[in-house]
Amino acid sequence: MYQAIDLSFRVRDRIILQNVNLTIRPGEFTAVVGPNGAGKSTLLKSLAYENTNFRGQVIINGTSTSSYTPKSLSRVRAVLPQSTTVPFAFTAEQIVHLGRYTHRSTHIVNRAIVQEVMERTSTFSLKDQAYSTLSGGEKQRVQLARVLAQVWEETVHPRYILLDEPTSSMDIAQQQQMFALAKSVCSRNIGVMAIVHDLNQAVQFADQLYFLRDGKITAAGEAKDVFTKTNIEETFCCRVNVYHDPCNNCPYVITERTDTVPASIHHLKLKTSSL
Amino acid sequence: MNLSLTVRDTRHALVLTALSLVLVITVLVSLTVGAVTIPVGDVIIILLQKIGLFSQLQVDSMHEVVLTTIRFPRVVMTLLVGGALGVSGAALQGLFRNPLVEPGLIGVSGGSAAAVVLMIVFGSGFFLSTDNLLYDAIIPIVSFGGGALATFMVLGLGKQSGKTNIAVLVLTGVAINALAGSVIGLSVFYADENQLRTFTFWTLGDLGGATPGKLLITAPLLLGSMAALLVQSRSLNAIALGEAEAYHMGVNVERTKRIIVLSSALAVGVSVSLAGIIGFIGLVIPHLIRVVFHADQRLVLPASVLGGAWLLIIADVIARTIVAPAELPIGVMTGLIGAPFFIMLLMKAKLKNEI
């Protein structure tokens, strides 16, 4: 299990995270949703132990992250950032190979794993292309392949992947593919945690769903149970309706149309026009 | 698939072997050129005799003296300095994730130069003679200290919320270099005729001052720092994706950073103390390797050692033959080759909106 226990983080006086408790179980897809600025990325960075200045604890497989070395940590968790730029001309395959950085396995094993994850992410045909020439969606899939390569081997302990809005530069077909893939790797004793922007996709794929607002968990539980009108409205401050989609046997959300521009935006417009 | 990567590894070895061969040939040729022309055959025989072979063969004794006391130390120093500058440039570019970084830009050479000039002008009082071994030993240390200090200032000031901001970094580098320039100017103001002359030629770069004694002290430092940089090539590959990403993949980023900055400062500082400021090798060579071959740091770093050594040997041969019996300062030569190349890189980066 991958647990955040009583996680709090503040920058000077600003509270970014407040007493967050979160559990990622191997074999499950855990999604975190919330409005912009809710602290989702900070939560992910704290879980990844990239941000270390938090109060509280992050525990992976029974051991606190503070007791891990960068190397031993990389064997149990991999992270997919929102976007990655590479200043030098690496090929897609070289990028995926980097996922095997700390693994002292043989070339043959590494190559087999790289090929397998590239095939799974449908990036194998891109392997000799320069990374910088790929489209946004292709880059993201290559990065996912790298992340998978890092935790692909079956080990005695469960492994985890943390995805920060993995579908931000993808069309809807690619988004579905990405989430289906993330979900399918759960069967390899991998726990998946993803920050998801699209609520409907979150509820379609997630086993556990966390709502985050102003650094606090506002609701959490089995995805289909907590996906309610009240939870969504309270988290996002937006009028919505939740319906049931019989085709997916899954709830979905639609925003209620409003014709009144919120006061704050009016205010902003006035300010800029007076400049 | 299994084959393609084996092929890639073999290709690394092939490229490095080919570069080594070219370097060996260039070195042999460079040993023949100079005020006295020594045939290649004699060069090889003398070299072999040094390791105890062919001792029965007779060669011109003047050739032997010229080769062993003048040209050979000079060539070894040129190789070491060129290699050190090349690999430092490659490692720093990799660390800062920017192909336009060179040791000069982040203050290493400026800091080293300022420290050495202070030493030449104000430090001579501490030593009875500037020709003793202690003086030779202190200069590289002072030079390294100055380089390391400047680099850490640039690196520290260029940080923004824990991450290196390249724009701030380069601007800080400019500021630190300006500061170093002022320190140098101030020292020049107080320098006497003799010190001024020594210093002016020293800043332009001079490979002529090599002595076996100097090499004995500096070679281990240069070789050591080069080795320390070469070991980081895998980590640098990971850092190409970003510092956070490298950390996620298991790289101890802070340690890698410290090793690279310290080793580069040592390599460049010692090089500056030996041969003055030699620009552009650290910028041009890694870039050339990346363009001609590919960006895998496991190739770029060792190939930059060979390439840097090669370019400096060539530049040195041209510098000491083109106006023979006089010698052009080496800094002039590398600048002549490097500056147009740097402008070309800038133009290319501009077109691609990389700046």
XYZ file of C-alpha atoms in Angstrom:
630
model
C 0.000 0.000 0.000
C 0.983 3.576 -0.720
C -0.313 5.893 1.964
C -0.322 9.572 2.722
C -1.014 10.030 6.414
C -2.036 13.435 7.735
C -0.138 15.199 4.981
C 0.109 18.973 5.356
C 2.173 21.421 3.371
C 2.376 25.178 3.474
C 4.413 27.798 1.692
C 4.903 30.644 4.161
C 1.334 31.422 5.304
C -0.421 29.755 2.413
C -1.832 26.338 3.103
C -1.383 24.087 0.082
C -2.306 20.741 1.663
C -4.109 20.187 4.938
C -4.337 16.831 6.736
C -4.644 14.800 3.571
C -5.098 11.069 3.969
C -4.928 8.959 0.844
C -4.364 5.308 0.066
C -3.301 3.736 -3.203
C -3.795 -0.024 -3.270
C -1.949 -2.306 -5.664
C -4.259 -3.568 -8.376
C -6.451 -0.488 -8.139
C -6.833 2.734 -10.074
C -7.044 5.718 -7.727
C -8.097 9.033 -9.251
C -7.768 12.491 -7.724
C -10.005 15.269 -9.032
C -10.354 18.865 -8.003
C -10.420 22.422 -9.305
C -7.293 24.237 -10.473
C -5.094 25.229 -7.553
C -6.583 22.608 -5.242
C -3.112 21.197 -4.507
C -3.322 18.095 -6.724
C 0.152 18.422 -8.218
C 1.663 19.243 -4.830
C 0.003 16.137 -3.444
C 1.508 14.064 -6.242
C 4.950 15.599 -5.723
C 4.748 14.871 -2.000
C 3.695 11.290 -2.679
C 6.613 10.942 -5.102
C 8.855 12.388 -2.352
C 10.049 15.024 -4.797
C 8.601 17.548 -2.362
C 10.023 16.586 1.032
C 9.058 19.605 3.145
C 5.627 18.348 4.174
C 4.358 17.463 7.621
C 2.882 14.011 8.047
C 4.046 10.809 6.457
C 4.131 9.028 3.151
C 4.456 5.287 3.524
C 5.148 2.866 0.698
C 4.814 -0.854 1.399
C 5.159 -0.237 5.128
C 8.285 1.921 4.955
C 8.337 5.711 5.219
C 9.582 7.457 2.070
C 12.204 9.239 4.176
C 13.932 5.877 4.687
C 14.179 5.193 0.952
C 17.145 6.190 -1.196
C 16.388 7.732 -4.601
C 17.376 4.390 -6.101
C 15.262 2.140 -3.894
C 12.350 4.536 -4.291
C 12.621 4.288 -8.058
C 12.121 0.529 -7.804
C 8.685 0.911 -6.210
C 7.237 4.027 -7.772
C 7.427 5.772 -11.134
C 6.089 9.213 -12.003
C 4.640 10.612 -15.211
C 4.876 14.424 -15.223
C 2.461 16.624 -17.171
C 4.950 17.268 -19.927
C 8.635 16.680 -20.477
C 10.950 18.581 -22.779
C 14.226 17.050 -23.876
C 16.863 19.541 -25.046
C 18.984 16.994 -26.904
C 18.124 14.773 -29.848
C 17.187 11.521 -28.122
C 15.158 8.894 -29.950
C 11.905 7.613 -28.470
C 13.554 4.294 -27.704
C 16.443 5.938 -25.850
C 13.905 7.808 -23.708
C 12.124 4.572 -22.801
C 15.460 2.912 -22.002
C 16.105 5.612 -19.397
C 13.309 4.027 -17.375
C 15.703 1.152 -16.762
C 18.284 3.515 -15.239
C 18.641 1.944 -11.800
C 17.956 -1.614 -12.812
C 21.068 -3.705 -12.930
C 19.369 -6.215 -15.222
C 21.015 -7.533 -18.369
C 20.714 -5.850 -21.744
C 18.533 -8.681 -22.961
C 16.043 -8.218 -20.134
C 16.031 -4.434 -20.546
C 15.493 -4.675 -24.278
C 12.651 -7.135 -23.887
C 10.946 -4.888 -21.331
C 11.425 -1.772 -23.460
C 9.968 -3.529 -26.466
C 7.007 -4.826 -24.482
C 6.067 -1.482 -22.933
C 6.513 0.292 -26.255
C 4.198 -2.176 -27.904
C 1.658 -1.771 -25.101
C 1.692 2.015 -25.505
C 1.684 1.718 -29.347
C 4.926 3.630 -29.587
C 7.111 0.835 -30.936
C 6.753 2.142 -34.496
C 8.130 5.501 -33.284
C 11.201 4.019 -31.627
C 13.810 5.482 -33.981
C 12.179 8.894 -34.291
C 13.652 11.906 -32.515
C 11.592 12.618 -29.409
C 11.397 16.340 -30.192
C 9.638 15.651 -33.496
C 6.768 13.684 -31.902
C 3.303 15.143 -31.337
C 2.126 16.000 -27.831
C 0.122 12.791 -27.522
C 2.969 10.654 -28.846
C 5.431 12.256 -26.437
C 3.085 11.519 -23.554
C 2.768 7.872 -24.626
C 6.557 7.535 -24.923
C 6.887 8.977 -21.415
C 4.268 6.515 -20.161
C 6.282 3.708 -21.749
C 9.335 4.950 -19.860
C 7.357 5.036 -16.607
C 6.063 1.510 -17.196
C 9.565 0.242 -18.055
C 10.684 1.431 -14.627
C 8.226 -0.761 -12.709
C 7.407 -3.463 -15.262
C 9.213 -6.438 -13.745
C 7.207 -8.540 -11.337
C 8.724 -8.220 -7.871
C 7.710 -9.534 -4.456
C 6.584 -6.063 -3.399
C 3.821 -4.128 -5.183
C 4.828 -1.187 -7.394
C 3.043 2.093 -8.071
C 2.761 4.673 -10.812
C 1.739 8.279 -10.268
C 0.297 10.076 -13.292
C -0.100 13.865 -13.378
C -2.902 14.593 -15.860
C -1.635 11.980 -18.296
C -4.081 12.901 -21.073
C -3.661 16.673 -21.166
C -2.484 16.792 -24.786
C -4.516 13.928 -26.237
C -7.654 13.601 -28.308
C -10.577 11.616 -26.855
C -9.584 8.321 -28.487
C -6.042 8.591 -27.123
C -7.410 9.582 -23.724
C -9.529 6.430 -23.592
C -6.520 4.360 -24.680
C -4.318 5.949 -22.038
C -6.754 5.267 -19.210
C -7.529 1.757 -20.445
C -3.801 1.054 -20.473
C -3.261 2.545 -17.031
C -6.118 0.444 -15.748
C -4.809 -2.731 -17.387
C -1.359 -2.479 -15.791
C -3.049 -2.705 -12.378
C -3.184 -6.460 -12.938
C 0.623 -6.617 -12.643
C 0.455 -5.883 -8.904
C 0.784 -2.193 -9.718
C -1.208 0.537 -7.989
C -2.094 3.478 -10.222
C -2.754 6.986 -8.962
C -3.756 9.640 -11.485
C -4.739 13.271 -11.349
C -7.647 13.386 -13.783
C -9.151 16.504 -15.286
C -12.206 14.942 -16.915
C -14.688 13.863 -14.246
C -16.514 11.431 -16.522
C -13.285 9.633 -17.385
C -12.312 9.578 -13.726
C -15.490 7.750 -12.743
C -15.322 5.428 -15.751
C -11.886 4.088 -14.900
C -11.227 4.747 -11.225
C -11.798 2.254 -8.423
C -11.197 4.880 -5.752
C -11.979 8.537 -6.201
C -10.672 11.474 -4.141
C -12.086 14.989 -4.341
C -9.593 17.697 -3.394
C -10.385 21.346 -2.786
C -8.231 24.045 -1.155
C -5.764 21.386 -0.032
C -8.381 19.301 1.754
C -10.043 16.039 0.821
C -13.737 16.905 0.455
C -14.902 13.392 -0.398
C -13.312 9.994 -0.934
C -14.378 6.422 -1.498
C -15.517 3.911 -4.105
C -15.667 5.943 -7.303
C -19.285 5.203 -8.192
C -20.461 5.877 -4.629
C -18.864 9.275 -4.158
C -19.607 10.547 -7.665
C -22.616 12.567 -6.533
C -24.108 15.919 -7.413
C -23.384 17.254 -3.913
C -19.732 16.166 -3.854
C -19.004 17.564 -7.294
C -20.807 20.855 -6.663
C -19.097 21.350 -3.329
C -15.674 20.583 -4.703
C -15.866 22.548 -7.933
C -18.289 25.344 -6.910
C -20.280 24.780 -10.054
C -23.867 23.708 -10.674
C -24.001 20.228 -12.192
C -26.361 17.329 -12.747
C -25.353 13.693 -12.432
C -27.073 11.093 -14.609
C -26.656 7.385 -15.116
C -25.224 6.100 -18.382
C -26.746 2.651 -18.966
C -24.270 1.911 -21.773
C -21.202 2.069 -19.486
C -23.304 1.332 -16.406
C -21.637 4.330 -14.900
C -22.675 7.810 -13.690
C -21.786 10.893 -15.691
C -21.886 14.603 -15.043
C -23.065 17.551 -17.079
C -22.636 21.181 -16.031
C -25.704 23.336 -15.716
C -25.698 26.201 -18.158
C -25.417 29.599 -16.539
C -25.885 32.853 -18.402
C -24.699 35.095 -15.645
C -21.012 35.874 -15.619
C -19.642 35.518 -12.077
C -19.066 38.818 -10.330
C -15.344 38.304 -10.048
C -14.951 38.085 -13.821
C -17.013 41.265 -14.280
C -14.727 42.955 -11.880
C -11.670 41.797 -13.785
C -13.055 43.015 -17.092
C -13.769 46.430 -15.667
C -10.277 46.617 -14.295
C -8.577 45.744 -17.532
C -10.763 48.076 -19.602
C -10.018 50.974 -17.320
C -6.274 50.495 -17.819
C 15.258 -5.680 -31.776
C 17.751 -7.449 -29.550
C 20.256 -6.895 -32.294
C 19.579 -3.187 -32.742
C 20.804 -2.284 -29.294
C 23.863 -4.475 -29.440
C 24.570 -2.732 -32.699
C 24.194 0.620 -30.943
C 26.654 -0.394 -28.219
C 29.111 -1.648 -30.789
C 28.649 1.587 -32.678
C 29.689 3.528 -29.567
C 32.837 1.435 -29.340
C 33.448 1.865 -33.064
C 33.073 5.642 -32.991
C 35.384 5.891 -29.992
C 37.990 3.612 -31.594
C 37.871 5.587 -34.822
C 38.250 8.883 -32.950
C 41.165 7.444 -30.956
C 42.889 6.369 -34.170
C 42.442 9.808 -35.726
C 43.788 11.337 -32.522
C 46.868 9.069 -32.465
C 47.668 9.898 -36.086
C 47.170 13.624 -35.458
C 49.441 13.452 -32.422
C 52.179 11.650 -34.388
C 51.962 14.223 -37.172
C 51.950 17.112 -34.714
C 55.138 15.736 -33.153
C 56.917 15.996 -36.510
C 55.944 19.621 -37.133
C 57.788 22.631 -35.764
C 60.955 24.671 -36.089
C 62.757 21.387 -36.718
C 60.966 18.828 -38.854
C 61.345 15.335 -37.447
C 60.340 12.430 -39.731
C 57.430 10.317 -38.512
C 59.710 7.274 -38.483
C 62.067 8.950 -36.022
C 59.147 10.030 -33.848
C 57.865 6.474 -33.617
C 61.303 5.020 -32.956
C 62.028 7.574 -30.213
C 58.668 6.912 -28.586
C 59.236 3.157 -28.713
C 62.751 3.548 -27.310
C 61.238 5.399 -24.345
C 59.367 2.245 -23.454
C 62.450 0.121 -23.973
C 62.066 -1.133 -27.537
C 64.411 -0.817 -30.552
C 67.179 0.558 -28.380
C 69.770 -0.532 -30.959
C 68.436 1.881 -33.623
C 70.171 5.227 -33.992
C 68.294 8.504 -34.343
C 69.429 12.101 -34.559
C 70.202 13.061 -30.967
C 68.965 16.614 -31.495
C 65.649 15.189 -32.682
C 65.484 13.141 -29.548
C 66.145 16.127 -27.305
C 63.597 18.339 -29.084
C 61.018 15.610 -28.928
C 61.444 14.521 -25.335
C 62.032 17.855 -23.657
C 59.871 20.208 -25.720
C 57.326 18.601 -27.969
C 56.342 15.583 -25.964
C 55.406 17.420 -22.734
C 53.631 20.019 -24.837
C 51.600 17.430 -26.700
C 50.664 15.603 -23.498
C 49.552 18.859 -21.914
C 47.591 19.817 -25.016
C 45.857 16.438 -24.996
C 44.955 16.712 -21.320
C 43.744 20.309 -21.501
C 41.750 19.721 -24.687
C 40.154 16.581 -23.284
C 39.353 18.244 -19.957
C 37.738 21.254 -21.646
C 35.772 19.051 -24.036
C 34.328 16.751 -21.391
C 33.611 19.598 -18.945
C 31.639 21.377 -21.626
C 29.719 18.225 -22.463
C 28.921 17.483 -18.814
C 27.865 21.065 -18.013
C 25.642 21.223 -21.097
C 24.057 17.989 -19.988
C 23.612 19.158 -16.409
C 22.071 22.491 -17.380
C 20.099 20.858 -20.173
C 21.266 23.547 -22.515
C 23.571 23.063 -25.499
C 24.785 26.668 -25.321
C 26.431 26.373 -21.918
C 30.198 26.325 -21.830
C 32.597 26.548 -18.894
C 33.237 30.231 -19.679
C 29.559 31.110 -19.574
C 29.049 29.922 -16.021
C 32.098 31.687 -14.674
C 34.572 28.820 -14.214
C 37.228 30.256 -16.488
C 36.630 33.857 -15.382
C 36.885 32.880 -11.721
C 40.009 30.825 -12.370
C 41.633 33.587 -14.367
C 40.867 36.216 -11.737
C 42.300 34.011 -8.990
C 45.427 33.229 -10.992
C 46.045 36.873 -11.891
C 45.656 37.902 -8.266
C 48.196 35.194 -7.516
C 50.639 36.329 -10.225
C 50.482 39.994 -9.286
C 50.020 40.009 -5.536
C 51.089 36.504 -4.573
C 54.652 36.578 -5.870
C 55.830 38.054 -2.605
C 55.013 34.801 -0.859
C 57.385 32.855 -3.038
C 61.074 33.470 -3.454
C 60.985 32.353 -7.059
C 58.175 31.791 -9.506
C 59.985 28.841 -10.995
C 59.904 26.454 -8.077
C 57.734 23.385 -7.804
C 55.641 24.825 -4.966
C 54.597 27.719 -7.182
C 53.694 25.260 -9.920
C 51.610 23.294 -7.441
C 49.845 26.281 -5.901
C 48.726 27.869 -9.171
C 46.415 24.958 -10.164
C 44.912 24.899 -6.657
C 44.282 28.649 -6.673
C 42.888 28.393 -10.149
C 40.559 25.568 -9.126
C 39.456 27.489 -6.053
C 38.588 30.544 -8.098
C 36.741 28.473 -10.667
C 34.781 26.520 -8.056
C 33.866 29.684 -6.140
C 32.589 31.411 -9.271
C 30.661 28.319 -10.382
C 28.953 27.860 -7.033
C 28.037 31.543 -6.948
C 26.504 31.293 -10.407
C 24.762 28.019 -9.592
C 23.439 29.297 -6.258
C 22.193 32.599 -7.609
C 20.702 30.928 -10.694
C 18.359 28.847 -8.578
C 14.682 29.579 -8.467
C 12.550 27.625 -6.014
C 14.960 24.713 -6.007
C 15.361 24.532 -9.769
C 18.033 25.971 -11.980
C 16.630 28.778 -14.084
C 18.773 28.877 -17.210
C 18.038 32.516 -18.084
C 18.949 33.682 -14.570
C 21.946 31.371 -14.613
C 23.381 32.789 -17.827
C 22.789 36.364 -16.661
C 24.443 35.586 -13.332
C 27.320 34.082 -15.307
C 27.640 37.344 -17.214
C 27.677 39.288 -13.940
C 30.269 37.015 -12.328
C 32.411 37.204 -15.454
C 32.181 40.997 -15.332
C 33.255 40.885 -11.712
C 36.155 38.592 -12.611
C 37.041 41.005 -15.418
C 37.184 43.877 -12.938
C 39.376 41.900 -10.568
C 41.666 41.136 -13.484
C 41.653 44.779 -14.565
C 42.482 45.896 -11.056
C 45.363 43.438 -10.861
C 46.651 44.622 -14.231
C 46.533 48.190 -12.949
C 48.877 47.277 -10.129
C 51.036 44.899 -12.135
C 54.578 45.724 -13.189
C 55.808 45.435 -16.778
C 56.983 41.884 -16.376
C 53.826 40.623 -14.692
C 51.736 42.416 -17.296
C 53.482 40.683 -20.125
C 53.275 37.279 -18.467
C 49.625 37.816 -17.784
C 48.656 39.124 -21.238
C 50.164 36.121 -22.948
C 48.760 33.810 -20.332
C 45.150 34.982 -20.934
C 45.527 34.366 -24.637
C 46.441 30.829 -23.814
C 49.878 29.327 -24.013
C 50.693 25.681 -24.367
C 54.437 26.342 -24.587
C 55.049 26.325 -20.855
C 54.745 22.592 -20.390
C 57.427 20.979 -18.291
C 57.533 17.405 -16.994
C 57.350 18.847 -13.460
C 54.139 20.736 -14.158
C 52.646 17.691 -15.836
C 53.494 15.484 -12.892
C 51.336 17.657 -10.626
C 48.494 18.501 -12.979
C 48.044 15.296 -14.978
C 46.548 13.334 -12.054
C 44.156 16.219 -11.292
C 43.016 16.464 -14.902
C 42.743 12.699 -15.395
C 40.912 12.337 -12.096
C 38.348 15.022 -12.856
C 37.828 13.669 -16.368
C 37.207 10.197 -14.963
C 34.768 11.591 -12.386
C 32.827 13.308 -15.173
C 32.813 10.256 -17.447
C 31.262 8.138 -14.692
C 28.270 10.506 -14.628
C 27.252 9.899 -18.236
C 24.332 7.592 -17.396
C 22.961 9.999 -14.797
C 23.298 12.813 -17.311
C 21.180 10.846 -19.763
C 18.432 10.732 -17.142
C 18.881 14.408 -16.271
C 18.212 15.233 -19.939
C 14.537 14.624 -19.118
C 14.646 17.091 -16.239
C 15.907 17.064 -12.675
C 12.609 15.934 -11.174
C 12.254 13.173 -13.747
C 15.819 12.014 -13.115
C 15.071 11.877 -9.403
C 11.935 9.832 -10.077
C 14.061 7.413 -12.062
C 16.418 6.931 -9.135
C 19.229 9.422 -9.824
C 20.723 11.140 -6.797
C 20.456 14.485 -8.593
C 22.035 16.702 -5.958
C 25.073 14.452 -5.655
C 25.446 14.249 -9.437
C 25.234 18.042 -9.644
C 27.906 18.505 -7.000
C 30.252 16.006 -8.633
C 29.857 17.564 -12.071
C 30.251 21.166 -10.929
C 33.268 20.350 -8.755
C 34.963 18.138 -11.342
C 34.367 20.665 -14.132
C 35.691 23.461 -11.967
C 38.754 21.335 -11.188
C 39.299 20.347 -14.822
C 38.811 23.846 -16.201
C 40.585 25.545 -13.317
C 43.683 23.395 -13.769
C 43.515 23.851 -17.552
C 43.323 27.605 -17.154
C 46.257 27.563 -14.769
C 48.315 25.562 -17.277
C 47.367 27.166 -20.532
C 45.257 30.266 -19.896
C 41.745 30.732 -21.122
C 41.091 28.566 -24.138
C 37.589 29.276 -25.312
C 35.058 27.382 -27.362
C 36.469 23.835 -27.122
C 33.952 23.021 -24.388
C 31.142 24.441 -26.477
C 31.970 23.317 -29.993
C 33.138 19.751 -29.473
C 30.155 18.274 -27.562
C 27.804 19.944 -29.996
C 29.684 18.578 -32.964
C 29.604 15.061 -31.485
C 25.844 15.327 -30.942
C 25.226 16.548 -34.476
C 27.473 14.004 -36.172
C 26.610 10.996 -33.990
C 23.851 11.171 -31.388
C 22.953 12.608 -28.010
C 23.570 9.576 -25.764
C 25.867 10.991 -23.083
C 27.632 7.639 -22.809
C 29.022 8.473 -26.249
C 29.105 12.279 -26.034
C 31.270 12.442 -22.899
C 34.123 10.106 -23.905
C 33.976 11.337 -27.500
C 34.268 14.921 -26.204
C 37.494 13.978 -24.416
C 38.936 12.653 -27.678
C 37.429 15.432 -29.808
C 38.564 18.211 -27.480
C 42.085 16.814 -27.399
C 42.066 16.484 -31.173
C 40.860 20.034 -31.864
C 43.378 21.553 -29.469
C 46.254 19.580 -31.042
C 45.202 20.809 -34.496
C 44.803 24.396 -33.264
C 48.204 24.176 -31.581
C 49.915 22.868 -34.724
C 48.424 25.715 -36.763
C 49.266 28.268 -34.083
C 52.924 27.301 -33.949
C 53.513 26.840 -37.682
C 51.503 29.565 -39.406
C 53.794 32.397 -38.281
C 56.897 30.260 -37.501
C 59.321 30.770 -35.870
C 56.910 32.919 -33.799
C 53.747 31.433 -32.305
C 50.156 32.610 -32.369
C 48.470 32.397 -28.969
C 46.303 29.283 -28.836
C 43.269 31.245 -27.610
C 43.350 33.184 -30.871
C 43.192 29.972 -32.894
C 40.348 28.309 -30.987
C 38.450 31.606 -31.044
C 38.900 31.873 -34.803
C 37.507 28.374 -35.261
C 34.949 28.537 -32.454
C 33.333 31.961 -32.768
C 31.786 31.458 -36.219
C 30.564 28.049 -35.071
C 28.971 29.528 -31.961
C 27.189 32.172 -34.041
C 25.919 29.430 -36.326
C 24.548 27.524 -33.297
C 22.802 30.634 -32.025
C 21.193 31.247 -35.399
C 19.998 27.665 -35.572
C 18.598 27.783 -32.040
C 16.880 31.066 -32.858
C 15.183 29.553 -35.879
C 13.930 26.670 -33.779
C 12.725 29.054 -31.049
C 14.949 27.315 -28.519
C 16.070 30.567 -26.903
